[in-house]
Amino acid sequence: MKKVFGVKKDKTPPPSLNEASDRINKRGESVEEKIKRLDGELAKYKEQIKRTRPGPAQEAVKARAMRILKQKRMYEGQRDMLYNQTFNLDQVAFASEGIKDAQQTMSALKSANKELKGMMKTVKIQEIDNLQDDMMDLMEVSNEIQESLGRSYNVPDDIDEEDLMGELDALEADMSLETEGEGVPSYLQPDYSDELNLPSAPIGHAIPARKVNNQVEDEFGLPQVPRASLRG
């Protein structure tokens, strides 16, 4: 039976866009090499035409150059056609890649949408609002506690700031008058007692009088004045 009907051959998969594009690019490179080779031959024929005098020899060279030029034009047409095919394949490949990217984006969005819906079921707006209200109340109570703890116990609440400013101005005026009339105040004067080394005032009992050359002297070394008798 196999000899009569033959064996069913497996179909080869069609080439991908990249494979087709690579194949066309290789053909284009081969055509480009042929065009370069023909350009080299044309350059040689041009030099021969310049060196050859007009006549049958020059016409023969021109005929060969014309044949080479026709081949070049043919290869250039093939090259342009291959380039157009490559451009079309690149556009299709770009569109295909764009569709694949769109499919992946849609799949990711669907998965994220499903996940967000599941998360939103566990979060309630009313609970968030209540929590925010509770936090605001707690912050207000905390501020009141801080203000209460920061109050001074000795400062009365009914102090007039204008009276305080007037008292401060009067104090500054007194200090300026004291400075102008009496010089530097005593509490600002330096203490020079240590530098002068002055003797300190006697403290305690007085020094008894003594006799020098039958004369009585007092505690300062001066003759003592006799005291008057109290008898009459």
PDB file of C-alpha atoms in Angstrom:
ATOM      1  CA  MET A   1       0.000   0.000   0.000  1.00  0.00           C
ATOM      2  CA  LYS A   2       2.851   2.386   0.766  1.00  0.00           C
ATOM      3  CA  LYS A   3       4.297   1.739  -2.669  1.00  0.00           C
ATOM      4  CA  VAL A   4       0.938   2.542  -4.312  1.00  0.00           C
ATOM      5  CA  PHE A   5      -0.136   5.618  -2.389  1.00  0.00           C
ATOM      6  CA  GLY A   6       3.220   6.658  -1.083  1.00  0.00           C
ATOM      7  CA  VAL A   7       4.178   7.807   2.422  1.00  0.00           C
ATOM      8  CA  LYS A   8       2.744  11.017   3.792  1.00  0.00           C
ATOM      9  CA  LYS A   9       5.563  13.456   4.237  1.00  0.00           C
ATOM     10  CA  ASP A  10       5.742  15.727   7.241  1.00  0.00           C
ATOM     11  CA  LYS A  11       5.151  19.348   6.345  1.00  0.00           C
ATOM     12  CA  THR A  12       8.075  21.590   7.110  1.00  0.00           C
ATOM     13  CA  PRO A  13       7.123  24.569   9.256  1.00  0.00           C
ATOM     14  CA  PRO A  14       7.040  27.891   7.437  1.00  0.00           C
ATOM     15  CA  PRO A  15      10.029  30.151   7.997  1.00  0.00           C
ATOM     16  CA  SER A  16       9.736  32.838  10.583  1.00  0.00           C
ATOM     17  CA  LEU A  17       9.975  36.519   9.803  1.00  0.00           C
ATOM     18  CA  ASN A  18      13.529  36.676  11.070  1.00  0.00           C
ATOM     19  CA  GLU A  19      14.590  33.712   8.954  1.00  0.00           C
ATOM     20  CA  ALA A  20      13.017  35.176   5.835  1.00  0.00           C
ATOM     21  CA  SER A  21      14.603  38.546   6.517  1.00  0.00           C
ATOM     22  CA  ASP A  22      18.043  36.988   7.023  1.00  0.00           C
ATOM     23  CA  ARG A  23      17.733  35.024   3.778  1.00  0.00           C
ATOM     24  CA  ILE A  24      16.813  38.141   1.800  1.00  0.00           C
ATOM     25  CA  ASN A  25      19.646  40.099   3.398  1.00  0.00           C
ATOM     26  CA  LYS A  26      22.138  37.445   2.315  1.00  0.00           C
ATOM     27  CA  ARG A  27      20.846  37.655  -1.237  1.00  0.00           C
ATOM     28  CA  GLY A  28      21.122  41.412  -1.131  1.00  0.00           C
ATOM     29  CA  GLU A  29      24.730  41.183   0.054  1.00  0.00           C
ATOM     30  CA  SER A  30      25.537  38.790  -2.825  1.00  0.00           C
ATOM     31  CA  VAL A  31      23.995  41.174  -5.365  1.00  0.00           C
ATOM     32  CA  GLU A  32      25.905  44.075  -3.815  1.00  0.00           C
ATOM     33  CA  GLU A  33      29.186  42.222  -4.287  1.00  0.00           C
ATOM     34  CA  LYS A  34      28.374  41.655  -7.990  1.00  0.00           C
ATOM     35  CA  ILE A  35      27.612  45.353  -8.435  1.00  0.00           C
ATOM     36  CA  LYS A  36      30.980  46.297  -6.918  1.00  0.00           C
ATOM     37  CA  ARG A  37      32.771  43.865  -9.264  1.00  0.00           C
ATOM     38  CA  LEU A  38      30.989  45.379 -12.282  1.00  0.00           C
ATOM     39  CA  ASP A  39      31.959  48.873 -11.115  1.00  0.00           C
ATOM     40  CA  GLY A  40      35.610  47.803 -11.169  1.00  0.00           C
ATOM     41  CA  GLU A  41      35.272  46.507 -14.742  1.00  0.00           C
ATOM     42  CA  LEU A  42      33.516  49.708 -15.865  1.00  0.00           C
ATOM     43  CA  ALA A  43      36.357  51.769 -14.435  1.00  0.00           C
ATOM     44  CA  LYS A  44      38.860  49.764 -16.505  1.00  0.00           C
ATOM     45  CA  TYR A  45      36.807  50.190 -19.694  1.00  0.00           C
ATOM     46  CA  LYS A  46      36.598  53.931 -19.089  1.00  0.00           C
ATOM     47  CA  GLU A  47      40.388  54.134 -18.932  1.00  0.00           C
ATOM     48  CA  GLN A  48      40.708  52.104 -22.127  1.00  0.00           C
ATOM     49  CA  ILE A  49      38.231  54.350 -23.931  1.00  0.00           C
ATOM     50  CA  LYS A  50      40.283  57.398 -22.922  1.00  0.00           C
ATOM     51  CA  ARG A  51      43.517  55.828 -24.172  1.00  0.00           C
ATOM     52  CA  THR A  52      42.069  54.385 -27.402  1.00  0.00           C
ATOM     53  CA  ARG A  53      41.750  56.539 -30.498  1.00  0.00           C
ATOM     54  CA  PRO A  54      38.371  56.835 -32.127  1.00  0.00           C
ATOM     55  CA  GLY A  55      37.754  53.910 -34.411  1.00  0.00           C
ATOM     56  CA  PRO A  56      36.729  50.262 -34.406  1.00  0.00           C
ATOM     57  CA  ALA A  57      38.865  49.441 -31.338  1.00  0.00           C
ATOM     58  CA  GLN A  58      37.273  52.159 -29.268  1.00  0.00           C
ATOM     59  CA  GLU A  59      33.785  51.112 -30.384  1.00  0.00           C
ATOM     60  CA  ALA A  60      34.483  47.539 -29.302  1.00  0.00           C
ATOM     61  CA  VAL A  61      35.542  48.730 -25.858  1.00  0.00           C
ATOM     62  CA  LYS A  62      32.423  50.875 -25.616  1.00  0.00           C
ATOM     63  CA  ALA A  63      30.247  47.871 -26.540  1.00  0.00           C
ATOM     64  CA  ARG A  64      31.776  45.781 -23.737  1.00  0.00           C
ATOM     65  CA  ALA A  65      31.350  48.661 -21.303  1.00  0.00           C
ATOM     66  CA  MET A  66      27.707  49.037 -22.365  1.00  0.00           C
ATOM     67  CA  ARG A  67      27.089  45.322 -21.691  1.00  0.00           C
ATOM     68  CA  ILE A  68      28.644  45.612 -18.233  1.00  0.00           C
ATOM     69  CA  LEU A  69      26.565  48.714 -17.526  1.00  0.00           C
ATOM     70  CA  LYS A  70      23.345  46.858 -18.439  1.00  0.00           C
ATOM     71  CA  GLN A  71      24.243  44.045 -16.027  1.00  0.00           C
ATOM     72  CA  LYS A  72      24.893  46.595 -13.330  1.00  0.00           C
ATOM     73  CA  ARG A  73      21.487  48.210 -13.847  1.00  0.00           C
ATOM     74  CA  MET A  74      19.854  44.766 -13.642  1.00  0.00           C
ATOM     75  CA  TYR A  75      21.608  43.918 -10.393  1.00  0.00           C
ATOM     76  CA  GLU A  76      20.757  47.325  -8.953  1.00  0.00           C
ATOM     77  CA  GLY A  77      17.071  46.673  -9.701  1.00  0.00           C
ATOM     78  CA  GLN A  78      17.286  43.308  -7.929  1.00  0.00           C
ATOM     79  CA  ARG A  79      19.037  44.913  -4.990  1.00  0.00           C
ATOM     80  CA  ASP A  80      16.357  47.567  -4.644  1.00  0.00           C
ATOM     81  CA  MET A  81      13.633  44.915  -4.843  1.00  0.00           C
ATOM     82  CA  LEU A  82      15.308  42.860  -2.094  1.00  0.00           C
ATOM     83  CA  TYR A  83      15.660  45.924   0.079  1.00  0.00           C
ATOM     84  CA  ASN A  84      11.961  46.649  -0.329  1.00  0.00           C
ATOM     85  CA  GLN A  85      11.117  43.080   0.674  1.00  0.00           C
ATOM     86  CA  THR A  86      13.339  43.390   3.735  1.00  0.00           C
ATOM     87  CA  PHE A  87      11.640  46.642   4.648  1.00  0.00           C
ATOM     88  CA  ASN A  88       8.214  45.011   4.383  1.00  0.00           C
ATOM     89  CA  LEU A  89       9.308  42.080   6.531  1.00  0.00           C
ATOM     90  CA  ASP A  90      10.686  44.459   9.152  1.00  0.00           C
ATOM     91  CA  GLN A  91       7.371  46.302   9.273  1.00  0.00           C
ATOM     92  CA  VAL A  92       5.453  43.049   9.716  1.00  0.00           C
ATOM     93  CA  ALA A  93       7.880  41.891  12.399  1.00  0.00           C
ATOM     94  CA  PHE A  94       7.506  45.209  14.209  1.00  0.00           C
ATOM     95  CA  ALA A  95       3.723  44.928  14.098  1.00  0.00           C
ATOM     96  CA  SER A  96       3.883  41.331  15.314  1.00  0.00           C
ATOM     97  CA  GLU A  97       6.119  42.274  18.220  1.00  0.00           C
ATOM     98  CA  GLY A  98       3.771  45.136  19.074  1.00  0.00           C
ATOM     99  CA  ILE A  99       0.803  42.747  19.206  1.00  0.00           C
ATOM    100  CA  LYS A 100       2.754  40.348  21.437  1.00  0.00           C
ATOM    101  CA  ASP A 101       3.647  43.194  23.764  1.00  0.00           C
ATOM    102  CA  ALA A 102       0.001  44.261  23.866  1.00  0.00           C
ATOM    103  CA  GLN A 103      -1.050  40.704  24.754  1.00  0.00           C
ATOM    104  CA  GLN A 104       1.458  40.539  27.591  1.00  0.00           C
ATOM    105  CA  THR A 105       0.347  43.961  28.811  1.00  0.00           C
ATOM    106  CA  MET A 106      -3.302  42.897  28.808  1.00  0.00           C
ATOM    107  CA  SER A 107      -2.438  39.712  30.689  1.00  0.00           C
ATOM    108  CA  ALA A 108      -0.498  41.677  33.304  1.00  0.00           C
ATOM    109  CA  LEU A 109      -3.333  44.204  33.676  1.00  0.00           C
ATOM    110  CA  LYS A 110      -5.900  41.445  34.152  1.00  0.00           C
ATOM    111  CA  SER A 111      -3.770  39.804  36.823  1.00  0.00           C
ATOM    112  CA  ALA A 112      -3.198  43.132  38.596  1.00  0.00           C
ATOM    113  CA  ASN A 113      -6.916  43.970  38.375  1.00  0.00           C
ATOM    114  CA  LYS A 114      -7.846  40.670  39.971  1.00  0.00           C
ATOM    115  CA  GLU A 115      -5.282  41.159  42.734  1.00  0.00           C
ATOM    116  CA  LEU A 116      -6.457  44.706  43.437  1.00  0.00           C
ATOM    117  CA  LYS A 117     -10.078  43.608  43.692  1.00  0.00           C
ATOM    118  CA  GLY A 118      -9.081  40.985  46.247  1.00  0.00           C
ATOM    119  CA  MET A 119      -7.134  43.558  48.253  1.00  0.00           C
ATOM    120  CA  MET A 120      -9.945  46.134  48.132  1.00  0.00           C
ATOM    121  CA  LYS A 121     -12.302  43.663  49.782  1.00  0.00           C
ATOM    122  CA  THR A 122     -10.164  43.775  52.915  1.00  0.00           C
ATOM    123  CA  VAL A 123     -10.001  47.590  53.025  1.00  0.00           C
ATOM    124  CA  LYS A 124     -13.079  49.661  53.883  1.00  0.00           C
ATOM    125  CA  ILE A 125     -13.284  53.404  53.378  1.00  0.00           C
ATOM    126  CA  GLN A 126     -15.437  53.887  56.463  1.00  0.00           C
ATOM    127  CA  GLU A 127     -12.856  52.206  58.652  1.00  0.00           C
ATOM    128  CA  ILE A 128     -10.148  54.465  57.244  1.00  0.00           C
ATOM    129  CA  ASP A 129     -12.244  57.576  57.931  1.00  0.00           C
ATOM    130  CA  ASN A 130     -12.937  56.424  61.483  1.00  0.00           C
ATOM    131  CA  LEU A 131      -9.260  55.752  62.029  1.00  0.00           C
ATOM    132  CA  GLN A 132      -8.348  59.225  60.764  1.00  0.00           C
ATOM    133  CA  ASP A 133     -10.924  60.820  63.089  1.00  0.00           C
ATOM    134  CA  ASP A 134      -9.554  58.888  66.058  1.00  0.00           C
ATOM    135  CA  MET A 135      -6.012  59.971  65.239  1.00  0.00           C
ATOM    136  CA  MET A 136      -7.068  63.630  65.020  1.00  0.00           C
ATOM    137  CA  ASP A 137      -8.787  63.379  68.409  1.00  0.00           C
ATOM    138  CA  LEU A 138      -5.709  61.779  69.948  1.00  0.00           C
ATOM    139  CA  MET A 139      -3.470  64.501  68.542  1.00  0.00           C
ATOM    140  CA  GLU A 140      -5.722  67.221  69.980  1.00  0.00           C
ATOM    141  CA  VAL A 141      -5.688  65.576  73.406  1.00  0.00           C
ATOM    142  CA  SER A 142      -1.909  65.221  73.213  1.00  0.00           C
ATOM    143  CA  ASN A 143      -1.524  68.927  72.385  1.00  0.00           C
ATOM    144  CA  GLU A 144      -3.757  69.873  75.320  1.00  0.00           C
ATOM    145  CA  ILE A 145      -1.672  67.699  77.640  1.00  0.00           C
ATOM    146  CA  GLN A 146       1.555  69.293  76.434  1.00  0.00           C
ATOM    147  CA  GLU A 147       0.153  72.804  76.877  1.00  0.00           C
ATOM    148  CA  SER A 148      -1.063  71.960  80.370  1.00  0.00           C
ATOM    149  CA  LEU A 149       2.292  70.537  81.407  1.00  0.00           C
ATOM    150  CA  GLY A 150       4.120  73.523  79.936  1.00  0.00           C
ATOM    151  CA  ARG A 151       2.292  76.162  82.012  1.00  0.00           C
ATOM    152  CA  SER A 152       4.223  78.107  84.702  1.00  0.00           C
ATOM    153  CA  TYR A 153       2.889  77.950  88.252  1.00  0.00           C
ATOM    154  CA  ASN A 154       4.188  81.359  89.480  1.00  0.00           C
ATOM    155  CA  VAL A 155       3.159  83.577  86.580  1.00  0.00           C
ATOM    156  CA  PRO A 156      -0.416  84.894  86.912  1.00  0.00           C
ATOM    157  CA  ASP A 157      -2.632  84.828  83.871  1.00  0.00           C
ATOM    158  CA  ASP A 158      -3.761  88.488  84.167  1.00  0.00           C
ATOM    159  CA  ILE A 159      -0.343  90.134  83.643  1.00  0.00           C
ATOM    160  CA  ASP A 160      -0.484  93.143  81.340  1.00  0.00           C
ATOM    161  CA  GLU A 161       2.397  93.181  78.890  1.00  0.00           C
ATOM    162  CA  GLU A 162       2.206  96.989  78.608  1.00  0.00           C
ATOM    163  CA  ASP A 163       2.841  97.331  82.370  1.00  0.00           C
ATOM    164  CA  LEU A 164       5.841  95.033  82.068  1.00  0.00           C
ATOM    165  CA  MET A 165       7.243  97.093  79.200  1.00  0.00           C
ATOM    166  CA  GLY A 166       6.775 100.329  81.199  1.00  0.00           C
ATOM    167  CA  GLU A 167       8.585  98.857  84.189  1.00  0.00           C
ATOM    168  CA  LEU A 168      11.427  97.696  81.961  1.00  0.00           C
ATOM    169  CA  ASP A 169      11.778 101.170  80.407  1.00  0.00           C
ATOM    170  CA  ALA A 170      11.868 102.786  83.864  1.00  0.00           C
ATOM    171  CA  LEU A 171      14.572 100.361  85.002  1.00  0.00           C
ATOM    172  CA  GLU A 172      16.687 101.202  81.966  1.00  0.00           C
ATOM    173  CA  ALA A 173      16.244 104.943  82.649  1.00  0.00           C
ATOM    174  CA  ASP A 174      17.402 104.541  86.283  1.00  0.00           C
ATOM    175  CA  MET A 175      20.439 102.604  85.181  1.00  0.00           C
ATOM    176  CA  SER A 176      21.390 105.287  82.648  1.00  0.00           C
ATOM    177  CA  LEU A 177      21.054 108.070  85.284  1.00  0.00           C
ATOM    178  CA  GLU A 178      23.200 106.154  87.751  1.00  0.00           C
ATOM    179  CA  THR A 179      25.849 105.683  85.090  1.00  0.00           C
ATOM    180  CA  GLU A 180      25.906 109.378  84.095  1.00  0.00           C
ATOM    181  CA  GLY A 181      25.797 110.837  87.657  1.00  0.00           C
ATOM    182  CA  GLU A 182      28.000 108.553  89.699  1.00  0.00           C
ATOM    183  CA  GLY A 183      30.051 106.758  87.119  1.00  0.00           C
ATOM    184  CA  VAL A 184      30.144 103.006  87.062  1.00  0.00           C
ATOM    185  CA  PRO A 185      27.817 101.350  89.620  1.00  0.00           C
ATOM    186  CA  SER A 186      29.456  99.730  92.611  1.00  0.00           C
ATOM    187  CA  TYR A 187      28.443  96.238  91.539  1.00  0.00           C
ATOM    188  CA  LEU A 188      30.317  96.782  88.258  1.00  0.00           C
ATOM    189  CA  GLN A 189      33.522  98.283  89.819  1.00  0.00           C
ATOM    190  CA  PRO A 190      36.592  96.007  89.950  1.00  0.00           C
ATOM    191  CA  ASP A 191      38.049  94.903  93.265  1.00  0.00           C
ATOM    192  CA  TYR A 192      41.679  96.160  93.747  1.00  0.00           C
ATOM    193  CA  SER A 193      42.140  95.130  97.379  1.00  0.00           C
ATOM    194  CA  ASP A 194      44.288  92.161  96.443  1.00  0.00           C
ATOM    195  CA  GLU A 195      46.604  94.295  94.308  1.00  0.00           C
ATOM    196  CA  LEU A 196      47.146  97.115  96.890  1.00  0.00           C
ATOM    197  CA  ASN A 197      47.827  94.664  99.776  1.00  0.00           C
ATOM    198  CA  LEU A 198      46.342  97.089 102.315  1.00  0.00           C
ATOM    199  CA  PRO A 199      46.324  96.000 105.971  1.00  0.00           C
ATOM    200  CA  SER A 200      43.014  94.933 107.264  1.00  0.00           C
ATOM    201  CA  ALA A 201      41.323  96.657 110.150  1.00  0.00           C
ATOM    202  CA  PRO A 202      42.164  95.241 113.577  1.00  0.00           C
ATOM    203  CA  ILE A 203      39.749  92.701 114.837  1.00  0.00           C
ATOM    204  CA  GLY A 204      39.305  91.612 118.430  1.00  0.00           C
ATOM    205  CA  HIS A 205      40.815  93.173 121.641  1.00  0.00           C
ATOM    206  CA  ALA A 206      42.821  96.409 121.610  1.00  0.00           C
ATOM    207  CA  ILE A 207      46.589  96.230 122.056  1.00  0.00           C
ATOM    208  CA  PRO A 208      47.489  97.300 125.651  1.00  0.00           C
ATOM    209  CA  ALA A 209      49.570 100.451 126.180  1.00  0.00           C
ATOM    210  CA  ARG A 210      53.308 100.110 126.821  1.00  0.00           C
ATOM    211  CA  LYS A 211      56.064 102.310 128.321  1.00  0.00           C
ATOM    212  CA  VAL A 212      59.029 103.573 126.291  1.00  0.00           C
ATOM    213  CA  ASN A 213      61.614 105.783 128.143  1.00  0.00           C
ATOM    214  CA  ASN A 214      59.207 106.124 131.048  1.00  0.00           C
ATOM    215  CA  GLN A 215      56.505 107.371 128.648  1.00  0.00           C
ATOM    216  CA  VAL A 216      53.265 105.537 128.168  1.00  0.00           C
ATOM    217  CA  GLU A 217      52.404 104.845 124.506  1.00  0.00           C
ATOM    218  CA  ASP A 218      49.103 103.772 123.078  1.00  0.00           C
ATOM    219  CA  GLU A 219      48.469 100.964 120.603  1.00  0.00           C
ATOM    220  CA  PHE A 220      49.584 103.192 117.699  1.00  0.00           C
ATOM    221  CA  GLY A 221      53.016 104.084 119.236  1.00  0.00           C
ATOM    222  CA  LEU A 222      52.026 107.621 120.241  1.00  0.00           C
ATOM    223  CA  PRO A 223      52.343 109.148 123.730  1.00  0.00           C
ATOM    224  CA  GLN A 224      49.207 108.478 125.651  1.00  0.00           C
ATOM    225  CA  VAL A 225      47.221 111.497 126.691  1.00  0.00           C
ATOM    226  CA  PRO A 226      46.672 111.505 130.493  1.00  0.00           C
ATOM    227  CA  ARG A 227      43.099 111.241 131.495  1.00  0.00           C
ATOM    228  CA  ALA A 228      41.568 113.851 133.703  1.00  0.00           C
ATOM    229  CA  SER A 229      40.763 112.895 137.283  1.00  0.00           C
ATOM    230  CA  LEU A 230      37.161 112.520 138.123  1.00  0.00           C
ATOM    231  CA  ARG A 231      37.684 113.804 141.640  1.00  0.00           C
ATOM    232  CA  GLY A 232      36.618 117.343 142.456  1.00  0.00           C
TER     233      GLY A 232
END
